[in-house]
Amino acid sequence: MKPEILKKILEENVLSRESKEKLAAMHDRISAKEFSDLLDAEGNQYVEFVQEGGGVWGSALVGYLYGLEIFGIRFLKVAGTSAGAINTILIAACKSKEDAKSETIKDILFNWNFADFMDGKPYVRSTIHAMLNNKNFLKINSYLAIGILLFFGVLAFVYPTEKIWQTKILFSIPMLLVIVGVLFFAKFYSDLRKRNSGLNPGNTFLATMKEALDIFGIKTVANLNEKFVKTGKDLNLNYRYGNEMQYYNKALESIEEIRINNLEHIDKIRYKIFYDSTVNNEYYKKDPFYLLKSEYIVITTDINAKIKVELPTMANLYWSEEELKHISPAEFVRASMSVPFFFEPMQKAINKNDDSVKYAWKFWMNTLPENINPAGVFIDGGSISNFPIDLFHATDIFYPRMPLFGVQLTSDSDLLSEKGKTASQVLKSPLSYAGNIISTLKGFNDKTFLTKHTFYHLFSIQTVNCGSSSWLNFFMKRDEKEELFNRGFQAALDFLNNFEWDQYKCERMMLSMKEKKILKEEDTKTVG
């Protein structure tokens, strides 16, 4: 990083004193590091980037993005869920791939009034506001209602009355309270049914997202695909060591070095087959950018088909090719942001007669045309995969050209709940029991993948602690957004400061060799 750039960054008002001090202390070390072997003409280094969902914690993701970008890191593949989906689409839509995008995205998010997205009945906004201001809101009001009911119920029996009408009044008061309570819940349930089990239609969010994309001239999915999705040499990138046979030679040299350093763990027959196939790979010998592709993916869940949906990869399950030329990518984000009960599920009628739709259902679901679902019903992708890092995991890699970076979000309360509980705490009550079951099932796809592939926690992923902030605080003020931004920024600096590209390449290749059973057992604790 050039001194004049550092000086300009240190003058940023959005950065806290702690952020500036950390940047000043770390910038020399980070600036000297290598993070990828894929570079553009300006020297920017390219990575794959996955962002976890987290409601209104998107400002933390943007802060993390900013921390990466100021050190010349750019993004070839991006993916995310919910809040991560917002950032994913904006990264893909904003400017060119060579440009830094975080400041533009920051301005967009900071100018949004999240409370506007609560476009349901007025009582929804006021109730949620009260709940956020007091985490015991429901408990206190439940106890209060029960207390009042008991008070008037007991009063009807113990208070002396001289006339029948007085007795009737005393007994009618608790009955009226019960009736009012029943009517309230009946009204609430009726509203949920009318709004497809969602308190807010989500139309304001969709319109706001469309407006943000319109700024960049992205009005349709076809526009975004044309702008961001490129392959091979069309990406206009350079391999760090040269654009001819250098990548091929580097791969052979590094693979052989791994064998020499792990002789006692190598399956010799499998290694020979693997190495010979690598030597004879004419594709990579001639083209270091073979199979290289830029792409964006957002995750949602279709509760009708009961599947995780990757958009736009699986978009033809729901939208025809012709429809994708007319709909905004904001539709994908709206599908990913459909927080159950908070937003209405997003629905999409499916044209069963379209050839592209029929092909997609046959390809993805092995479904005949007559059995295609009439509609997709989307809820928040985080219900299945809130951190879809598995999307960019490849078992069969020639040799790493760029790393996979991931950022997860947590909070003080999440960290506290992750500490081990006793069996009695887990089974404290039926509600506690049910809550732990739901917590286990939520994001099960991600947890299973990361448990199996511990490599990513060790070398790819950084977690941002969002403190005491609530991921559903749609009343978040600018200073709260700035605090989250700084938390993300500082987490990015910590990650970059500890990242070692050469070690990443070696360990990632060892993981691939382990998956191919070439490495018979773990060579180090990091392989897996």
Coordinates of C-alpha atoms in Angstrom, one line a residue:
M1 CA 0.0 0.0 0.0
K2 CA 1.4 3.4 -1.0
P3 CA 1.9 6.0 1.8
E4 CA -0.5 8.4 0.2
I5 CA -3.2 5.8 0.1
L6 CA -2.6 4.9 3.7
K7 CA -2.8 8.6 4.7
K8 CA -6.1 9.0 2.9
I9 CA -7.5 5.9 4.6
L10 CA -6.4 7.1 8.0
E11 CA -8.4 10.3 7.4
E12 CA -11.6 8.4 6.9
N13 CA -14.3 9.5 9.3
V14 CA -16.0 6.2 9.4
L15 CA -12.9 4.4 10.9
S16 CA -12.6 4.4 14.6
R17 CA -9.4 5.3 16.4
E18 CA -8.9 1.6 17.2
S19 CA -9.3 0.7 13.5
K20 CA -6.8 3.4 12.5
E21 CA -4.2 2.3 15.1
K22 CA -4.5 -1.3 14.0
L23 CA -4.2 -0.4 10.3
A24 CA -1.1 1.8 11.0
A25 CA 0.5 -1.1 13.0
M26 CA -0.2 -3.8 10.4
H27 CA -0.1 -2.2 7.0
D28 CA 3.6 -2.7 6.3
R29 CA 3.4 -6.5 7.0
I30 CA 0.2 -7.0 5.2
S31 CA 1.3 -4.9 2.2
A32 CA 4.3 -7.2 1.7
K33 CA 2.2 -10.4 1.6
E34 CA 1.0 -12.5 -1.3
F35 CA -2.6 -13.6 -1.2
S36 CA -3.1 -15.2 -4.6
D37 CA -1.3 -16.2 -7.8
L38 CA -4.0 -14.6 -10.0
L39 CA -3.4 -10.9 -10.6
D40 CA -4.7 -8.2 -13.0
A41 CA -2.7 -5.6 -14.8
E42 CA -2.9 -3.3 -11.8
G43 CA -1.5 -5.9 -9.4
N44 CA -4.7 -6.7 -7.6
Q45 CA -4.9 -10.2 -6.3
Y46 CA -8.0 -12.3 -6.8
V47 CA -9.8 -14.6 -4.4
E48 CA -13.1 -16.5 -3.9
F49 CA -15.3 -14.9 -1.2
V50 CA -18.2 -16.3 0.8
Q51 CA -20.2 -14.2 3.2
E52 CA -22.5 -15.5 5.9
G53 CA -26.0 -14.3 6.4
G54 CA -26.9 -12.1 9.4
G55 CA -30.0 -10.0 8.9
V56 CA -29.0 -6.3 9.4
W57 CA -25.4 -7.1 10.2
G58 CA -24.4 -6.5 6.6
S59 CA -22.4 -3.4 7.6
A60 CA -19.9 -5.8 9.3
L61 CA -19.6 -7.7 6.0
V62 CA -18.9 -4.4 4.2
G63 CA -16.3 -3.4 6.8
Y64 CA -14.6 -6.8 6.2
L65 CA -14.8 -6.2 2.4
Y66 CA -13.2 -2.8 2.8
G67 CA -10.3 -4.3 4.9
L68 CA -9.6 -6.8 2.0
E69 CA -9.9 -4.3 -0.8
I70 CA -7.5 -1.6 0.5
F71 CA -4.8 -4.2 0.3
G72 CA -5.6 -4.9 -3.4
I73 CA -7.7 -8.0 -3.0
R74 CA -10.5 -8.4 -5.6
F75 CA -13.1 -11.1 -6.1
L76 CA -13.5 -13.7 -8.9
K77 CA -16.2 -15.7 -7.2
V78 CA -18.7 -14.4 -4.6
A79 CA -21.4 -16.1 -2.7
G80 CA -23.7 -15.4 0.3
T81 CA -27.0 -15.9 2.0
S82 CA -29.4 -13.3 3.3
A83 CA -27.3 -10.2 4.3
G84 CA -24.4 -12.0 2.5
A85 CA -26.7 -12.2 -0.6
I86 CA -27.1 -8.4 -0.6
N87 CA -23.4 -7.9 -0.6
T88 CA -22.8 -10.6 -3.1
I89 CA -25.1 -9.1 -5.7
L90 CA -23.8 -5.6 -5.1
I91 CA -20.2 -6.8 -5.5
A92 CA -21.1 -8.4 -8.8
A93 CA -23.1 -5.4 -10.0
C94 CA -20.9 -2.5 -8.8
K95 CA -18.2 -1.1 -11.2
S96 CA -15.7 -3.4 -12.8
K97 CA -14.0 -6.4 -11.2
E98 CA -10.7 -4.4 -10.9
D99 CA -12.3 -1.6 -8.9
A100 CA -12.8 -1.4 -5.2
K101 CA -16.5 -1.6 -4.3
S102 CA -16.8 -1.5 -0.5
E103 CA -17.1 2.3 -0.2
T104 CA -19.9 2.4 -2.7
I105 CA -21.7 -0.5 -1.0
K106 CA -21.1 1.1 2.4
D107 CA -22.8 4.3 1.2
I108 CA -25.8 2.3 -0.1
L109 CA -26.3 0.4 3.2
F110 CA -25.7 3.4 5.4
N111 CA -28.3 5.4 3.5
W112 CA -30.9 2.7 3.8
N113 CA -33.4 3.0 6.7
F114 CA -33.8 -0.6 7.6
A115 CA -37.1 0.2 9.4
D116 CA -38.7 1.0 6.0
F117 CA -38.4 -2.7 5.1
M118 CA -41.0 -3.4 7.8
D119 CA -43.9 -2.7 5.5
G120 CA -46.5 -4.6 7.3
K121 CA -49.2 -3.5 9.7
P122 CA -48.1 -0.6 12.0
Y123 CA -48.4 -2.7 15.2
V124 CA -45.7 -5.0 13.7
R125 CA -43.1 -2.2 13.7
S126 CA -44.0 -1.0 17.2
T127 CA -44.0 -4.5 18.7
I128 CA -40.6 -5.4 17.1
H129 CA -39.2 -2.0 18.3
A130 CA -40.4 -2.8 21.9
M131 CA -39.0 -6.3 21.7
L132 CA -35.6 -5.0 20.6
N133 CA -35.5 -2.4 23.3
N134 CA -36.2 -5.0 26.0
K135 CA -35.2 -8.6 25.3
N136 CA -37.6 -9.8 28.1
F137 CA -40.5 -7.9 26.5
L138 CA -42.6 -11.1 25.8
K139 CA -41.8 -12.7 29.1
I140 CA -42.6 -9.5 31.1
N141 CA -45.9 -9.0 29.2
S142 CA -46.9 -12.6 29.6
Y143 CA -46.3 -12.5 33.3
L144 CA -48.2 -9.2 33.5
A145 CA -51.2 -10.6 31.6
I146 CA -51.3 -13.7 33.8
G147 CA -50.9 -11.6 36.9
I148 CA -53.8 -9.3 36.0
L149 CA -55.9 -12.2 35.1
L150 CA -55.2 -14.0 38.4
F151 CA -55.8 -10.8 40.4
F152 CA -59.2 -10.2 39.0
G153 CA -60.0 -14.0 39.1
V154 CA -59.2 -14.2 42.8
L155 CA -60.9 -10.8 43.5
A156 CA -64.2 -12.2 42.1
F157 CA -64.1 -14.9 44.8
V158 CA -62.8 -13.0 47.8
Y159 CA -64.3 -9.5 47.4
P160 CA -67.6 -9.3 49.3
T161 CA -70.6 -8.1 47.3
E162 CA -74.1 -7.3 48.4
K163 CA -75.8 -7.5 45.1
I164 CA -75.9 -10.0 42.2
W165 CA -75.0 -7.4 39.6
Q166 CA -71.8 -6.6 41.5
T167 CA -70.8 -10.2 41.6
K168 CA -71.5 -10.6 37.9
I169 CA -69.3 -7.6 37.1
L170 CA -66.4 -9.0 39.1
F171 CA -66.6 -12.4 37.4
S172 CA -67.0 -10.7 34.0
I173 CA -63.8 -8.8 34.2
P174 CA -61.4 -11.8 33.9
M175 CA -63.7 -13.3 31.3
L176 CA -63.4 -10.1 29.3
L177 CA -59.7 -10.1 29.6
V178 CA -59.6 -13.7 28.3
I179 CA -61.9 -12.7 25.4
V180 CA -59.7 -9.7 24.5
G181 CA -56.6 -12.0 24.6
V182 CA -58.3 -14.5 22.4
L183 CA -59.4 -11.9 19.9
F184 CA -55.9 -10.4 19.8
F185 CA -54.3 -13.7 19.0
A186 CA -57.1 -14.5 16.5
K187 CA -56.4 -11.2 14.8
F188 CA -52.7 -11.8 14.8
Y189 CA -53.2 -15.3 13.3
S190 CA -55.6 -14.0 10.7
D191 CA -53.1 -11.4 9.6
L192 CA -50.4 -14.0 9.3
R193 CA -52.7 -16.2 7.2
K194 CA -53.7 -13.3 4.9
R195 CA -50.0 -12.4 4.5
N196 CA -48.8 -15.9 3.8
S197 CA -47.4 -16.4 7.3
G198 CA -45.2 -13.2 7.0
L199 CA -45.5 -10.0 9.1
N200 CA -44.1 -7.9 6.3
P201 CA -44.7 -8.3 2.5
G202 CA -41.1 -7.4 1.7
N203 CA -42.1 -5.3 -1.3
T204 CA -40.2 -2.2 0.1
F205 CA -37.0 -4.2 0.4
L206 CA -37.4 -5.6 -3.1
A207 CA -38.0 -2.1 -4.6
T208 CA -35.0 -0.7 -2.7
M209 CA -32.7 -3.4 -3.9
K210 CA -33.9 -2.9 -7.5
E211 CA -33.1 0.9 -7.2
A212 CA -29.6 0.1 -5.9
L213 CA -28.9 -2.1 -8.9
D214 CA -30.4 0.4 -11.3
I215 CA -27.6 2.8 -10.3
F216 CA -25.1 0.4 -11.9
G217 CA -27.3 -0.2 -15.0
I218 CA -28.2 -3.7 -13.8
K219 CA -31.9 -4.1 -14.5
T220 CA -32.0 -7.8 -15.4
V221 CA -30.3 -11.0 -14.5
A222 CA -29.1 -11.2 -18.1
N223 CA -27.4 -7.8 -17.6
L224 CA -25.6 -8.9 -14.5
N225 CA -24.5 -12.2 -16.0
E226 CA -23.1 -10.4 -19.1
K227 CA -21.2 -8.0 -16.8
F228 CA -19.7 -10.3 -14.2
V229 CA -19.6 -13.9 -15.5
K230 CA -16.5 -14.5 -17.6
T231 CA -14.3 -17.5 -18.3
G232 CA -10.7 -18.3 -19.0
K233 CA -8.6 -15.7 -20.8
D234 CA -11.6 -13.4 -21.1
L235 CA -11.0 -12.6 -17.4
N236 CA -7.8 -10.7 -18.5
L237 CA -5.8 -12.0 -15.6
N238 CA -2.2 -13.0 -15.2
Y239 CA -0.6 -15.9 -13.4
R240 CA 2.0 -14.6 -10.9
Y241 CA 4.9 -16.6 -12.5
G242 CA 4.0 -16.2 -16.1
N243 CA 1.1 -17.0 -18.5
E244 CA 2.7 -20.0 -20.3
M245 CA 3.9 -23.3 -18.7
Q246 CA 4.8 -21.7 -15.4
Y247 CA 1.6 -22.8 -13.7
Y248 CA 1.9 -26.3 -14.9
N249 CA 5.6 -26.6 -13.9
K250 CA 4.9 -25.0 -10.5
A251 CA 2.1 -27.5 -9.8
L252 CA 4.4 -30.5 -10.7
E253 CA 7.2 -29.2 -8.5
S254 CA 4.9 -28.5 -5.5
I255 CA 3.1 -31.8 -5.7
E256 CA 6.4 -33.7 -5.8
E257 CA 7.6 -31.7 -2.8
I258 CA 4.5 -32.7 -0.9
R259 CA 5.3 -36.4 -1.7
I260 CA 8.9 -36.1 -0.5
N261 CA 7.9 -34.5 2.7
N262 CA 5.2 -37.1 3.4
L263 CA 6.7 -40.3 2.1
E264 CA 5.5 -42.5 5.0
H265 CA 1.9 -41.4 4.4
I266 CA 1.8 -41.7 0.6
D267 CA -0.1 -44.5 -1.2
K268 CA 2.5 -45.1 -3.9
I269 CA 0.2 -46.6 -6.5
R270 CA -2.4 -43.9 -6.2
Y271 CA 0.2 -41.2 -6.2
K272 CA 1.8 -42.6 -9.4
I273 CA -1.6 -42.6 -11.1
F274 CA -2.3 -39.1 -9.9
Y275 CA 1.1 -37.7 -10.8
D276 CA 1.1 -39.3 -14.2
S277 CA -2.3 -37.8 -15.0
T278 CA -1.0 -34.4 -13.8
V279 CA 2.1 -34.6 -16.1
N280 CA -0.1 -35.6 -19.0
N281 CA -2.7 -32.8 -18.5
E282 CA -2.4 -30.9 -21.7
Y283 CA -5.1 -28.4 -20.8
Y284 CA -3.2 -26.8 -17.9
K285 CA 0.1 -27.2 -19.7
K286 CA -1.1 -24.8 -22.4
D287 CA -3.4 -22.6 -20.4
P288 CA -3.0 -21.6 -16.8
F289 CA -6.6 -20.1 -16.9
Y290 CA -8.3 -23.4 -17.9
L291 CA -11.6 -23.8 -16.2
L292 CA -11.3 -20.5 -14.5
K293 CA -14.6 -18.6 -14.1
S294 CA -16.0 -15.6 -12.4
E295 CA -19.5 -16.1 -10.8
Y296 CA -21.9 -15.0 -8.2
I297 CA -24.2 -17.2 -6.2
V298 CA -26.9 -16.5 -3.6
I299 CA -28.7 -19.1 -1.6
T300 CA -32.3 -19.5 -0.8
T301 CA -34.6 -22.4 0.3
D302 CA -37.6 -23.7 -1.6
I303 CA -39.9 -25.2 1.0
N304 CA -42.2 -26.6 -1.7
A305 CA -39.4 -28.6 -3.4
K306 CA -37.6 -28.9 -0.1
I307 CA -34.2 -28.1 -1.5
K308 CA -31.4 -25.6 -1.2
V309 CA -31.5 -23.4 -4.3
E310 CA -28.4 -21.7 -5.8
L311 CA -29.2 -18.7 -7.8
P312 CA -28.6 -18.0 -10.7
T313 CA -27.1 -21.5 -11.1
M314 CA -30.5 -23.2 -10.6
A315 CA -32.7 -20.3 -11.7
N316 CA -34.2 -22.2 -14.6
L317 CA -36.1 -24.4 -12.1
Y318 CA -38.3 -21.3 -11.6
W319 CA -37.6 -18.7 -14.3
S320 CA -37.4 -19.4 -18.0
E321 CA -34.5 -18.1 -20.1
E322 CA -36.9 -15.4 -21.4
E323 CA -37.9 -14.3 -17.9
L324 CA -34.3 -14.0 -16.8
K325 CA -33.9 -11.3 -19.5
H326 CA -36.6 -9.2 -17.8
I327 CA -36.4 -9.8 -14.0
S328 CA -34.0 -8.0 -11.7
P329 CA -31.4 -9.9 -9.7
A330 CA -33.0 -8.2 -6.7
E331 CA -35.6 -11.0 -7.0
F332 CA -32.8 -13.5 -6.0
V333 CA -31.9 -11.4 -3.0
R334 CA -35.5 -11.1 -1.9
A335 CA -35.8 -14.9 -2.1
S336 CA -32.7 -15.3 0.1
M337 CA -33.8 -12.6 2.6
S338 CA -37.2 -14.2 3.3
V339 CA -36.8 -14.5 7.0
P340 CA -39.6 -16.9 8.2
F341 CA -42.6 -15.0 9.7
F342 CA -40.8 -11.7 9.5
F343 CA -41.1 -11.5 5.7
E344 CA -43.6 -13.2 3.6
P345 CA -42.2 -16.2 1.7
M346 CA -41.4 -15.2 -1.9
Q347 CA -43.5 -17.1 -4.4
K348 CA -42.8 -17.8 -8.0
A349 CA -45.2 -19.5 -10.4
I350 CA -43.4 -22.0 -12.6
N351 CA -44.1 -22.2 -16.3
K352 CA -44.2 -26.0 -16.8
N353 CA -44.4 -25.7 -20.6
D354 CA -41.1 -23.8 -21.1
D355 CA -38.3 -25.9 -22.5
S356 CA -35.6 -24.4 -20.4
V357 CA -37.7 -25.0 -17.2
K358 CA -38.4 -28.6 -18.2
Y359 CA -34.7 -29.2 -18.9
A360 CA -33.7 -27.8 -15.5
W361 CA -36.2 -29.9 -13.6
K362 CA -34.9 -33.0 -15.5
F363 CA -31.2 -32.0 -14.9
W364 CA -31.5 -30.9 -11.2
M365 CA -34.4 -32.9 -9.9
N366 CA -34.8 -35.8 -12.4
T367 CA -38.4 -34.8 -12.7
L368 CA -40.7 -35.4 -15.6
P369 CA -42.6 -32.4 -17.0
E370 CA -45.9 -33.5 -15.6
N371 CA -44.5 -33.7 -12.1
I372 CA -42.9 -30.2 -12.0
N373 CA -44.1 -28.2 -9.1
P374 CA -46.5 -25.4 -9.9
A375 CA -44.6 -22.9 -7.8
G376 CA -41.5 -22.2 -5.8
V377 CA -42.0 -21.0 -2.2
F378 CA -38.8 -19.4 -0.9
I379 CA -37.6 -18.7 2.6
D380 CA -34.3 -17.4 4.0
G381 CA -31.5 -19.6 2.7
G382 CA -30.0 -19.6 6.1
S383 CA -32.6 -22.2 7.1
I384 CA -30.4 -24.7 5.3
S385 CA -27.1 -23.0 4.4
N386 CA -26.3 -19.6 6.0
F387 CA -22.6 -19.9 5.1
P388 CA -22.3 -21.7 1.7
I389 CA -18.6 -22.1 1.6
D390 CA -19.0 -25.6 0.2
L391 CA -20.1 -24.1 -3.2
F392 CA -16.5 -23.3 -4.1
H393 CA -14.9 -26.4 -2.7
A394 CA -13.4 -28.6 -5.4
T395 CA -12.1 -32.1 -4.7
D396 CA -10.3 -32.4 -8.1
I397 CA -8.0 -29.4 -8.2
F398 CA -4.8 -29.2 -10.4
Y399 CA -3.1 -26.9 -8.0
P400 CA -4.4 -23.8 -6.1
R401 CA -4.3 -20.6 -8.1
M402 CA -6.3 -18.5 -5.6
P403 CA -7.6 -19.0 -2.1
L404 CA -11.1 -19.2 -0.8
F405 CA -11.9 -16.5 1.9
G406 CA -14.9 -16.7 4.1
V407 CA -16.4 -14.4 6.7
Q408 CA -18.8 -15.5 9.4
L409 CA -20.9 -13.4 11.8
T410 CA -21.5 -13.9 15.5
S411 CA -22.5 -12.0 18.6
D412 CA -21.8 -12.0 22.3
S413 CA -24.9 -14.0 23.0
D414 CA -24.1 -16.5 20.2
L415 CA -20.7 -17.0 21.7
L416 CA -22.2 -17.6 25.1
S417 CA -24.7 -20.1 23.8
E418 CA -22.0 -22.0 21.9
K419 CA -20.3 -23.0 25.2
G420 CA -21.1 -26.5 26.2
K421 CA -24.3 -27.0 28.2
T422 CA -25.2 -29.7 30.6
A423 CA -27.9 -32.2 29.6
S424 CA -30.3 -30.6 32.2
Q425 CA -29.8 -27.2 30.5
V426 CA -30.6 -28.6 27.0
L427 CA -33.6 -30.4 28.3
K428 CA -34.7 -27.6 30.7
S429 CA -38.2 -27.4 29.2
P430 CA -40.0 -28.6 26.1
L431 CA -39.3 -25.1 24.5
S432 CA -35.6 -25.4 25.3
Y433 CA -35.6 -28.9 23.9
A434 CA -37.3 -27.8 20.7
G435 CA -35.0 -24.7 20.4
N436 CA -31.9 -26.9 20.6
I437 CA -33.3 -29.2 17.9
I438 CA -34.0 -26.3 15.6
S439 CA -30.6 -24.8 16.3
T440 CA -29.0 -28.1 15.4
L441 CA -30.9 -28.4 12.1
K442 CA -30.4 -24.7 11.1
G443 CA -27.4 -24.5 8.7
F444 CA -26.8 -28.2 9.1
N445 CA -25.4 -28.3 5.6
D446 CA -22.6 -25.8 6.5
K447 CA -21.8 -27.4 9.9
T448 CA -21.5 -30.9 8.3
F449 CA -19.1 -29.6 5.6
L450 CA -16.9 -27.6 8.0
T451 CA -16.7 -30.4 10.5
K452 CA -15.4 -32.7 7.7
H453 CA -13.2 -30.0 6.2
T454 CA -11.4 -28.4 9.2
F455 CA -9.0 -26.9 6.7
Y456 CA -11.3 -23.9 6.1
H457 CA -11.6 -22.9 9.7
L458 CA -7.8 -22.9 10.0
F459 CA -6.9 -21.1 6.8
S460 CA -9.9 -19.5 5.1
I461 CA -12.5 -18.2 7.6
Q462 CA -12.6 -15.2 9.9
T463 CA -15.4 -14.5 12.3
V464 CA -16.7 -11.0 13.1
N465 CA -18.1 -10.5 16.6
C466 CA -21.0 -8.1 16.2
G467 CA -21.1 -7.6 20.0
S468 CA -24.5 -7.0 21.6
S469 CA -26.2 -6.0 18.4
S470 CA -29.3 -7.9 17.2
W471 CA -29.4 -9.3 13.7
L472 CA -33.0 -8.2 13.6
N473 CA -32.5 -4.6 14.7
F474 CA -34.2 -2.9 11.8
F475 CA -34.1 0.3 13.8
M476 CA -30.3 0.4 13.6
K477 CA -28.8 3.9 13.6
R478 CA -25.8 5.1 11.7
D479 CA -23.4 5.0 14.6
E480 CA -24.4 1.3 15.2
K481 CA -23.7 0.6 11.5
E482 CA -20.4 2.3 11.8
E483 CA -19.5 0.2 14.8
L484 CA -20.3 -3.0 12.9
F485 CA -18.3 -1.7 9.9
N486 CA -15.3 -1.2 12.2
R487 CA -15.7 -4.6 13.7
G488 CA -15.6 -6.2 10.3
F489 CA -12.7 -4.0 9.2
Q490 CA -10.6 -5.0 12.2
A491 CA -11.4 -8.7 11.7
A492 CA -10.2 -8.4 8.1
L493 CA -6.9 -6.9 9.2
D494 CA -6.4 -9.7 11.7
F495 CA -7.1 -12.3 9.0
L496 CA -4.8 -10.8 6.4
N497 CA -2.0 -10.4 9.0
N498 CA -2.1 -14.1 9.8
F499 CA -2.7 -15.5 6.3
E500 CA 0.2 -17.3 4.6
W501 CA -0.4 -18.0 0.9
D502 CA 2.3 -20.6 0.4
Q503 CA 1.1 -22.5 3.4
Y504 CA -2.4 -22.3 2.2
K505 CA -1.5 -23.8 -1.2
C506 CA 0.4 -26.7 0.4
E507 CA -2.3 -27.5 2.9
R508 CA -5.1 -27.2 0.3
M509 CA -3.3 -29.5 -2.1
M510 CA -2.7 -32.0 0.7
L511 CA -6.5 -31.9 1.5
S512 CA -7.2 -32.7 -2.2
M513 CA -4.7 -35.6 -2.1
K514 CA -6.3 -36.9 1.1
E515 CA -9.7 -36.8 -0.5
K516 CA -8.3 -38.9 -3.4
K517 CA -6.9 -41.3 -0.8
I518 CA -3.3 -40.5 -2.0
L519 CA -2.5 -39.5 1.6
K520 CA -3.3 -42.5 3.6
E521 CA -3.7 -40.6 6.9
E522 CA -3.4 -37.1 8.2
D523 CA 0.1 -35.8 7.9
T524 CA -0.6 -32.8 10.1
K525 CA -3.5 -31.7 12.3
T526 CA -4.4 -29.2 9.6
V527 CA -5.2 -31.8 6.9
G528 CA -8.9 -32.4 6.8

